[in-house]
Short mmCIF file of N, CA and C in Angstrom, two decimals:
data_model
loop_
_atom_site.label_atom_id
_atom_site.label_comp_id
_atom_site.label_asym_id
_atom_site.label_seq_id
_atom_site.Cartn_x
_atom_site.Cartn_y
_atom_site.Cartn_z
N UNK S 1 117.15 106.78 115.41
CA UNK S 1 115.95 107.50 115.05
C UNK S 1 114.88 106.50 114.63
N UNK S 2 113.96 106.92 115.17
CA UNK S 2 112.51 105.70 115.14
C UNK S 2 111.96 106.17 113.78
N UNK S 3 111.56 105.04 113.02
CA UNK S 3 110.41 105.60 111.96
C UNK S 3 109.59 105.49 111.98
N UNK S 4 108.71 106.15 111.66
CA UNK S 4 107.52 106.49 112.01
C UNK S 4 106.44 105.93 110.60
N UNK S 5 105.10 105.86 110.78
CA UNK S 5 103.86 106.03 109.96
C UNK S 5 104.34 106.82 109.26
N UNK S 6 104.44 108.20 109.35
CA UNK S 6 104.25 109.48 108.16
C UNK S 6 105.73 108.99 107.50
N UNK S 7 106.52 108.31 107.75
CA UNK S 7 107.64 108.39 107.45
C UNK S 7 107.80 107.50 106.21
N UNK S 8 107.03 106.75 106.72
CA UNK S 8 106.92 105.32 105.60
C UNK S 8 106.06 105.86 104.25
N UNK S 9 104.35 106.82 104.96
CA UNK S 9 103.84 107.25 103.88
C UNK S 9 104.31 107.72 103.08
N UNK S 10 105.31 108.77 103.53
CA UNK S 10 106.22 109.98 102.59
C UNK S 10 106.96 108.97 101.94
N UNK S 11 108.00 108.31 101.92
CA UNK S 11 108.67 107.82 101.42
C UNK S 11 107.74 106.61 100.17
N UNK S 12 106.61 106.37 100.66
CA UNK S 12 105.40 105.72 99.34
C UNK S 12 105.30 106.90 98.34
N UNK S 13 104.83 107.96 98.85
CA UNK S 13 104.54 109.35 97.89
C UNK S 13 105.80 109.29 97.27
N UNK S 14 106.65 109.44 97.85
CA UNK S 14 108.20 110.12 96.82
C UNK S 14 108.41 108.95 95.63
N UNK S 15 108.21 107.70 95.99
CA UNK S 15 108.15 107.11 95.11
C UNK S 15 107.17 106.45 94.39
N UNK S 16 106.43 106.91 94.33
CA UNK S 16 104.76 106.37 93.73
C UNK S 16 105.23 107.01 92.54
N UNK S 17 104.76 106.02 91.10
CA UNK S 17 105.14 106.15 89.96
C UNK S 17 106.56 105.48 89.53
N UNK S 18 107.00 105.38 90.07
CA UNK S 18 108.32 104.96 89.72
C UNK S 18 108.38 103.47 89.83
N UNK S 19 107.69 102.79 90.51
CA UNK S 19 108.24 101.63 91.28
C UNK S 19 106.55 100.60 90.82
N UNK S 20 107.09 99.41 90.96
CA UNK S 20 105.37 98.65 90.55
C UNK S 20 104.91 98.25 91.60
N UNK S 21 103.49 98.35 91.54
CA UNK S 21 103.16 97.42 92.38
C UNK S 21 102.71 95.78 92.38
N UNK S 22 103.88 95.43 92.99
CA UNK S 22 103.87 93.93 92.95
C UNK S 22 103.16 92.92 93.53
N UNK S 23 102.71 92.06 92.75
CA UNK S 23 101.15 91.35 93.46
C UNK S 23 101.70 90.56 94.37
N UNK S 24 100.62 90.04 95.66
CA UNK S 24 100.50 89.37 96.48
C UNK S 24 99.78 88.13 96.14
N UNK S 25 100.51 87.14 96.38
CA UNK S 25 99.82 85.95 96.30
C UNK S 25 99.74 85.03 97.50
N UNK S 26 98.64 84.61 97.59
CA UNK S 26 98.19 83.37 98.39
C UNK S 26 98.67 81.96 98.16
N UNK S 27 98.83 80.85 99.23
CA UNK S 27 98.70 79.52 99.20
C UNK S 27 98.28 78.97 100.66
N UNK S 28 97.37 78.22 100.65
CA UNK S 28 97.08 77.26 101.71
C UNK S 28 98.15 76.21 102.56
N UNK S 29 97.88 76.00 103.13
CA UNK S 29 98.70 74.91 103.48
C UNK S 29 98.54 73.31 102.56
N UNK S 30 97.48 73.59 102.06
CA UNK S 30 97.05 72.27 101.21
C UNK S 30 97.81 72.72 99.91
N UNK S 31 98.22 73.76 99.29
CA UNK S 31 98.44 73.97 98.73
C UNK S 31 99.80 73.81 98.33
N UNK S 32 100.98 73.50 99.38
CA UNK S 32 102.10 73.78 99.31
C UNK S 32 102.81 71.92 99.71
N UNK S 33 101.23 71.61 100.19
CA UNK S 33 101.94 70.41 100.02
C UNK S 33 102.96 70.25 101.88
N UNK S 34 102.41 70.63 102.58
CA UNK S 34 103.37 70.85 103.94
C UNK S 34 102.43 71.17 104.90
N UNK S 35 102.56 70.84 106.27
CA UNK S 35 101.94 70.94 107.40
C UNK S 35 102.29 72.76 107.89
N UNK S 36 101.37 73.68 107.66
CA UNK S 36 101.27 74.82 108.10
C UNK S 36 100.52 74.82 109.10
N UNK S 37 99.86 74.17 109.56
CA UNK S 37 98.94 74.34 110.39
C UNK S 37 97.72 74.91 110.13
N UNK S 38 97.51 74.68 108.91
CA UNK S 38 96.32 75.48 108.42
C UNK S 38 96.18 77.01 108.05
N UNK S 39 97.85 77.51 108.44
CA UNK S 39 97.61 78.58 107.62
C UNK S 39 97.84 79.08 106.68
N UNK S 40 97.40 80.75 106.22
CA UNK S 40 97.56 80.88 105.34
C UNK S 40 98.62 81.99 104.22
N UNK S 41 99.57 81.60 103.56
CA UNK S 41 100.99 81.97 103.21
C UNK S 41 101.28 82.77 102.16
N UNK S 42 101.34 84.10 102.67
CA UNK S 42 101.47 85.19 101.31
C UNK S 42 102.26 85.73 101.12
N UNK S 43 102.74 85.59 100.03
CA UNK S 43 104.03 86.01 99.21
C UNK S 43 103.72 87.28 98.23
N UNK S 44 105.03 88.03 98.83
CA UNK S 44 105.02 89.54 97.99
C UNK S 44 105.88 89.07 96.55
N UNK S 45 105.25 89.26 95.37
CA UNK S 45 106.38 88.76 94.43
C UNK S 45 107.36 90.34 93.81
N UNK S 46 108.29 90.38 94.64
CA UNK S 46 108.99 91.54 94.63
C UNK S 46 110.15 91.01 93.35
N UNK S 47 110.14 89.83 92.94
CA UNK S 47 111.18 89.88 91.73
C UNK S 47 110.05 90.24 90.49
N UNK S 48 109.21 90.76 90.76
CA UNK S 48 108.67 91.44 89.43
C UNK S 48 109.35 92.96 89.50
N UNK S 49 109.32 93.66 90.26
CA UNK S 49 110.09 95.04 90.92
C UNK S 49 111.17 95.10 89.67
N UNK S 50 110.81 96.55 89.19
CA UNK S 50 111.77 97.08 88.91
C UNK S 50 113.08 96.57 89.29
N UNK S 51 114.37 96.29 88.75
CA UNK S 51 115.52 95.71 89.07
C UNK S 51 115.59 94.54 89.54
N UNK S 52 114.61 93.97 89.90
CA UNK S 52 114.45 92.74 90.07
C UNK S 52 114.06 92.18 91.30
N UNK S 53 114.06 93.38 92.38
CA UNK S 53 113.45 92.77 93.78
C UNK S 53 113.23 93.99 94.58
N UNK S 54 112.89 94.02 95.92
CA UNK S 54 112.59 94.72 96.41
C UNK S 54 113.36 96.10 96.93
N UNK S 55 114.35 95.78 96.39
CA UNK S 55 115.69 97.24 97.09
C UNK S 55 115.47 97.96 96.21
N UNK S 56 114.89 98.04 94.83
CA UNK S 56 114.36 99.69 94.26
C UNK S 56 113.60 100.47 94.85
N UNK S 57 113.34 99.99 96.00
CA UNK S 57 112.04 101.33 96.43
C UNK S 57 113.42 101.73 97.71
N UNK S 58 114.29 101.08 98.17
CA UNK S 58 114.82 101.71 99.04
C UNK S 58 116.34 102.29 98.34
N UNK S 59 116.57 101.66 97.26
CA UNK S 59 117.65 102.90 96.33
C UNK S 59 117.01 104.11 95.74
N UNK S 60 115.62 104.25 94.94
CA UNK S 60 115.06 105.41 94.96
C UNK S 60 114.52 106.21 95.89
N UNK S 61 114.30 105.67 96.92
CA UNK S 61 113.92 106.41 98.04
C UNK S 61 115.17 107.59 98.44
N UNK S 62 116.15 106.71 98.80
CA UNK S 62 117.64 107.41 98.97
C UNK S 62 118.04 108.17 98.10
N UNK S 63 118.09 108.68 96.96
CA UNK S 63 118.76 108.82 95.61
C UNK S 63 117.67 110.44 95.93
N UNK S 64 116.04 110.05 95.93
CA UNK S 64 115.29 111.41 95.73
C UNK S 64 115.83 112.14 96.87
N UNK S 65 115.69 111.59 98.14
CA UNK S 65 115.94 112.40 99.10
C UNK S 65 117.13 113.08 99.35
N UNK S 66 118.43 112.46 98.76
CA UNK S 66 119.46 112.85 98.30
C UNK S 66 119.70 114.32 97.57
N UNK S 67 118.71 113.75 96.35
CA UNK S 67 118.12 114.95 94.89
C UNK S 67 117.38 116.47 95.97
N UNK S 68 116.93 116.04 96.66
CA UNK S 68 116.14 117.01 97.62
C UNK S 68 116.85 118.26 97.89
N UNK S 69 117.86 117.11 98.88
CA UNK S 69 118.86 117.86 99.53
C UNK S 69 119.83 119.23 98.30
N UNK S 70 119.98 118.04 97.46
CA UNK S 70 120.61 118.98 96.33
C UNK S 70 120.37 120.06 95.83
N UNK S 71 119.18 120.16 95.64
CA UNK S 71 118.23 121.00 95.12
C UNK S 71 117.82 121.97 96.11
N UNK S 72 117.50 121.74 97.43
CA UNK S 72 118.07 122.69 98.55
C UNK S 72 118.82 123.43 98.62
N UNK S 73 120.20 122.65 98.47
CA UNK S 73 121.56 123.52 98.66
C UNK S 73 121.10 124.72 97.47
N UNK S 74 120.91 124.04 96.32
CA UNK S 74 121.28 125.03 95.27
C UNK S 74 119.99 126.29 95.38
N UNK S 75 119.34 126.56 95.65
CA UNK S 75 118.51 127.40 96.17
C UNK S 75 118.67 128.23 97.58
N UNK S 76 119.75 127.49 98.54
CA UNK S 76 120.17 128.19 99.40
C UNK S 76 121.25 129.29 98.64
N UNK S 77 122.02 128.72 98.21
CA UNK S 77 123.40 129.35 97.60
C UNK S 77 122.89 130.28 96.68
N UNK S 78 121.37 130.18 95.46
CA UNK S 78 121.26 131.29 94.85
C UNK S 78 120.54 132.99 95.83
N UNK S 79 119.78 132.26 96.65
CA UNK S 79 119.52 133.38 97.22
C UNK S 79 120.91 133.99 99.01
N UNK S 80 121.58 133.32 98.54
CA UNK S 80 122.37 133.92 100.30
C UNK S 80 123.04 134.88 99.72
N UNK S 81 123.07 135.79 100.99
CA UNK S 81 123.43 137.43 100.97
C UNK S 81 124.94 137.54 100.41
N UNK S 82 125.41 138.21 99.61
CA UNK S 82 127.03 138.28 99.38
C UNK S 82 127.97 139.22 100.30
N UNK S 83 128.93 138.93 100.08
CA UNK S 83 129.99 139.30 100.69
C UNK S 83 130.91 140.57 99.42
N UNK S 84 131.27 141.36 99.74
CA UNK S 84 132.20 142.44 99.26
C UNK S 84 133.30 141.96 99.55
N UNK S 85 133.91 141.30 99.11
CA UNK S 85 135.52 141.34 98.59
C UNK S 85 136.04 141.85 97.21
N UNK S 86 136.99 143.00 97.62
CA UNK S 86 137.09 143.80 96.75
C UNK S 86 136.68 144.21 95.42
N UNK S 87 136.66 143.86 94.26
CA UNK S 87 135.91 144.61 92.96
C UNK S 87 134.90 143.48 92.83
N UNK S 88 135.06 142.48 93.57
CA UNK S 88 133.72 141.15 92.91
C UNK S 88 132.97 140.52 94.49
N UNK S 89 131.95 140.37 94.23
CA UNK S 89 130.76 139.98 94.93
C UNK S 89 131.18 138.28 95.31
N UNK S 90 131.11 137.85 96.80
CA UNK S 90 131.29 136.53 96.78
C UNK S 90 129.98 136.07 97.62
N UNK S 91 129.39 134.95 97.33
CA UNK S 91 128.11 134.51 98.21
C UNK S 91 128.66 133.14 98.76
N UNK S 92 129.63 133.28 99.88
CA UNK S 92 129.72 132.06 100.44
C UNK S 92 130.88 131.32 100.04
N UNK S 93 131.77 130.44 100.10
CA UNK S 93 133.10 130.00 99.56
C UNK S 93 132.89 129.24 98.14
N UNK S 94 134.15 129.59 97.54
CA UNK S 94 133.83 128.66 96.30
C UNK S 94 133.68 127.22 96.29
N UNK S 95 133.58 126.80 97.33
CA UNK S 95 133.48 125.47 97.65
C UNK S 95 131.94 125.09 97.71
N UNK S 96 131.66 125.89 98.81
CA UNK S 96 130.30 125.86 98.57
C UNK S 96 129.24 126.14 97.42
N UNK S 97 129.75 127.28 97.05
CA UNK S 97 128.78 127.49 95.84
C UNK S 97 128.73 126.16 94.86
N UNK S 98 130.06 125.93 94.32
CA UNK S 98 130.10 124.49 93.43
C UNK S 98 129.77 123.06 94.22
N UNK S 99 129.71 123.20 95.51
CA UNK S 99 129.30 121.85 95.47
C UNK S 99 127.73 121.09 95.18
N UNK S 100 127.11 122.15 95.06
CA UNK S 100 125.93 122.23 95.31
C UNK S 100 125.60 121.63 93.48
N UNK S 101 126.56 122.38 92.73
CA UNK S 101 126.15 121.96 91.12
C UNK S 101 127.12 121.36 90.40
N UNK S 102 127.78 120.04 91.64
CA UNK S 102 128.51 118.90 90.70
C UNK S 102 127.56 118.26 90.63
N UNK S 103 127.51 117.49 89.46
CA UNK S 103 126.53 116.23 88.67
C UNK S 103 126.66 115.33 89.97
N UNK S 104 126.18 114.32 90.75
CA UNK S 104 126.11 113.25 91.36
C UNK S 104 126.50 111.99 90.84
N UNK S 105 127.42 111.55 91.48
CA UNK S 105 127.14 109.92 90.99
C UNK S 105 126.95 109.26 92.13
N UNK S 106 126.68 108.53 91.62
CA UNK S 106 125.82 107.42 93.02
C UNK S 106 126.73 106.18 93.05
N UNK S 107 127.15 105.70 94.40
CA UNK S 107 128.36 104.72 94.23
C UNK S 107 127.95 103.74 94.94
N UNK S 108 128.10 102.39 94.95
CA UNK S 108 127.12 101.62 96.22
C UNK S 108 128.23 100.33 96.02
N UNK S 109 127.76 99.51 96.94
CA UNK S 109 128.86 98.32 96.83
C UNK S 109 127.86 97.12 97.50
N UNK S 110 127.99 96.27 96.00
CA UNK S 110 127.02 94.94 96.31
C UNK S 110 127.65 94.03 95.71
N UNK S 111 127.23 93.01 95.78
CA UNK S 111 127.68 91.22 95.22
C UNK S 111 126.05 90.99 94.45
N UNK S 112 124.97 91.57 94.23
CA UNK S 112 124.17 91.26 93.84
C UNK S 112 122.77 92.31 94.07
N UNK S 113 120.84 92.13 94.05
CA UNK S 113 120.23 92.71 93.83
C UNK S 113 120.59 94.48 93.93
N UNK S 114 121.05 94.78 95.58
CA UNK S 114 121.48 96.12 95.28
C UNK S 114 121.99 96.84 94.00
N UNK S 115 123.15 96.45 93.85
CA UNK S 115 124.24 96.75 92.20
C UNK S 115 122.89 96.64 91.92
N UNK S 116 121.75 96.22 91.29
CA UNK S 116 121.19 96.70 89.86
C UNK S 116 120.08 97.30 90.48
N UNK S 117 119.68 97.58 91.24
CA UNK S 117 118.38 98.18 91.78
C UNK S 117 119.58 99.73 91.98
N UNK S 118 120.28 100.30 92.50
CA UNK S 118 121.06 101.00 92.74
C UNK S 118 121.35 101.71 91.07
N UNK S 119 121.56 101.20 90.30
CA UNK S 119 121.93 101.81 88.84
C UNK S 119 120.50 102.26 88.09
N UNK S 120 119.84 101.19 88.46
CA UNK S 120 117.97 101.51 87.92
C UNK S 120 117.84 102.95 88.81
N UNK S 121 117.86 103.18 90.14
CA UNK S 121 117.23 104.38 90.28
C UNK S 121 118.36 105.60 89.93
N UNK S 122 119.57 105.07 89.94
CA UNK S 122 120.03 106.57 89.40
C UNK S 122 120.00 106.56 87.75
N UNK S 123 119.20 105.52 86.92
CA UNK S 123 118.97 106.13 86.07
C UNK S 123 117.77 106.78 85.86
N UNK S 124 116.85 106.63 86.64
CA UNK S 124 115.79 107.06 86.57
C UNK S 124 115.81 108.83 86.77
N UNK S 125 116.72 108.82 87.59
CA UNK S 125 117.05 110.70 87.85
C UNK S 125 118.21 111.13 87.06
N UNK S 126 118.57 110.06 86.16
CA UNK S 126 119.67 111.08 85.00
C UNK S 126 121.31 111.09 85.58
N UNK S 127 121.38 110.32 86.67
CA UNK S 127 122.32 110.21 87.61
C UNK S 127 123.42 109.10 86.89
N UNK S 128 124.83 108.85 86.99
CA UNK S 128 126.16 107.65 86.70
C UNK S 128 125.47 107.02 88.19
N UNK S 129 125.88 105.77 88.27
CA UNK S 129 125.72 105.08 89.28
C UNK S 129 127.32 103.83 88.84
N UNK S 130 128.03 103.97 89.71
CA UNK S 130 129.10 103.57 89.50
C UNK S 130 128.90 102.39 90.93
N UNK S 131 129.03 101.04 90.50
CA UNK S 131 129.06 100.24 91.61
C UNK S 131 130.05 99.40 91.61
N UNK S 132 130.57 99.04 92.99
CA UNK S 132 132.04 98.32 93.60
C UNK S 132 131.04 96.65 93.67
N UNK S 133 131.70 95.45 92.95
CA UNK S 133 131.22 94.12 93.01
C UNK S 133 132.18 93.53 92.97
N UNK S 134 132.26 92.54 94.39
CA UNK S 134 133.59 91.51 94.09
C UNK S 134 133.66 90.77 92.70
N UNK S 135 134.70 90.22 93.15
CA UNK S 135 135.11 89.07 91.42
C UNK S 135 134.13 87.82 91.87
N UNK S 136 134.36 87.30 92.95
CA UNK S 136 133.24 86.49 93.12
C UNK S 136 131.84 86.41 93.09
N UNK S 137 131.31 87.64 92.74
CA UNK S 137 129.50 87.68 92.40
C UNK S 137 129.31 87.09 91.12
N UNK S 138 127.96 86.39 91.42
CA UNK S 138 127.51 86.04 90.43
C UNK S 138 127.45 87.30 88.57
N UNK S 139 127.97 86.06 87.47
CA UNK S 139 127.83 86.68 86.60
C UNK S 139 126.40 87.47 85.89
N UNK S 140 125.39 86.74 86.37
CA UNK S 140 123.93 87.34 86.22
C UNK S 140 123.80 88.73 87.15
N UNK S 141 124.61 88.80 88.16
CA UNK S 141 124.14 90.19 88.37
C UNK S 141 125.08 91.36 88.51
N UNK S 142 126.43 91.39 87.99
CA UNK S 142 127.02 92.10 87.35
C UNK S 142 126.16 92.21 85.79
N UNK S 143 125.92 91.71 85.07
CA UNK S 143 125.09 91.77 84.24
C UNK S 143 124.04 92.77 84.13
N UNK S 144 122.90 92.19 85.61
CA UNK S 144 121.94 93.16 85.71
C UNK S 144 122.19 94.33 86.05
N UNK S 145 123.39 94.95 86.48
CA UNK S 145 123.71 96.17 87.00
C UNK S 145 124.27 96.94 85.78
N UNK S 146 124.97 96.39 84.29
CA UNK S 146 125.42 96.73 83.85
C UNK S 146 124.36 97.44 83.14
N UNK S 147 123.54 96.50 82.74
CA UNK S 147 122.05 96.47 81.79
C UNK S 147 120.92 97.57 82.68
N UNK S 148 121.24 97.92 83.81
CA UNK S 148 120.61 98.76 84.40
C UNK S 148 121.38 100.11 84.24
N UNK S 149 122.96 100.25 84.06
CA UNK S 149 123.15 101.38 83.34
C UNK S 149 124.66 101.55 84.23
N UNK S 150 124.97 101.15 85.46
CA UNK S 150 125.71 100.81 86.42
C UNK S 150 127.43 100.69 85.44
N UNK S 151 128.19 101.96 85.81
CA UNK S 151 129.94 101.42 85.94
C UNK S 151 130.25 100.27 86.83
N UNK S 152 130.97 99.32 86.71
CA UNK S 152 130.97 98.86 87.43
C UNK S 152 132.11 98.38 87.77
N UNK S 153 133.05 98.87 89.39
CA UNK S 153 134.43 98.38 89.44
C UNK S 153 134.73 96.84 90.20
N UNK S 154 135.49 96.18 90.11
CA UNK S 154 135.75 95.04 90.98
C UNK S 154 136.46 95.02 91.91
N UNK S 155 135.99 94.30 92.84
CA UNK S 155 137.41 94.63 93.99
C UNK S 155 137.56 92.85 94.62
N UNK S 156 138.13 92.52 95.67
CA UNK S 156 138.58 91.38 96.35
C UNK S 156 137.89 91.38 96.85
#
């Protein structure tokens, strides 16, 4: 599936407010000290970002649209037609009805920025964000995932 313009806008809207906007900076080629050819070299400074780099806008992105869906279901399920089975009213299987209003947790599996950009946006929606990090990741970002709010299990 291609993405599109409106696709990108929407996904700016859903998360506008949440997320910073992180400045752009310039350097010359004189500036850097290196043959660019004269041009000129701009850097997004995305470790100002929320969590620390640029994957919060694409863990909250996921997480709302997720929330969407949720919030869908549960509005499908309050209004769908019931069923008569014998002395009690059923709207749909009990499966369905409850799945719609288990709490979420959000589970992701990183060695680094993800894990804490991933726990930042499900705390931002009130969400556990439980993340899988080898033993070998760095200790700074098990850290940041923890400090972002993140369970966090280990694996090999």
């Amino acid at each position: 599936m291609a993405v599109t313009l409106e696709d990108v806008q929407a996904a700016a809207r859903r998360i506008d407010g949440h997320v910073l906007r992180t400045p752009c900076i310039w350097r010359s080629d004189a500036d850097l000290a290196s043959n660019c050819n004269g041009l000129r070299l701009h850097f997004k400074a995305e470790n100002f970002q929320r969590g620390g780099s640029f994957k919060a806008r694409g863990a909250l992105h996921a997480i709302l649209c997720h929330e969407e869906c949720r919030a869908a279901a549960r509005r499908t399920h309050e209004h769908s037609p019931t069923i008569a089975d014998g002395d009690r009213a059923v709207a749909g299987s009990a499966f369905e009805r409850n799945r719609a209003d288990v709490p979420a947790v959000v589970v992701a599996h990183s060695s680094g920025n993800h894990a804490s950009a991933v726990a930042w946006a499900a705390s931002v929606m009130g969400l556990e964000a439980e993340v899988v990090i080898p033993h070998g990741a760095p200790t700074c970002k098990v850290r940041a995932a923890v400090k972002n709010g993140a369970k966090v299990v280990r694996c090999e």
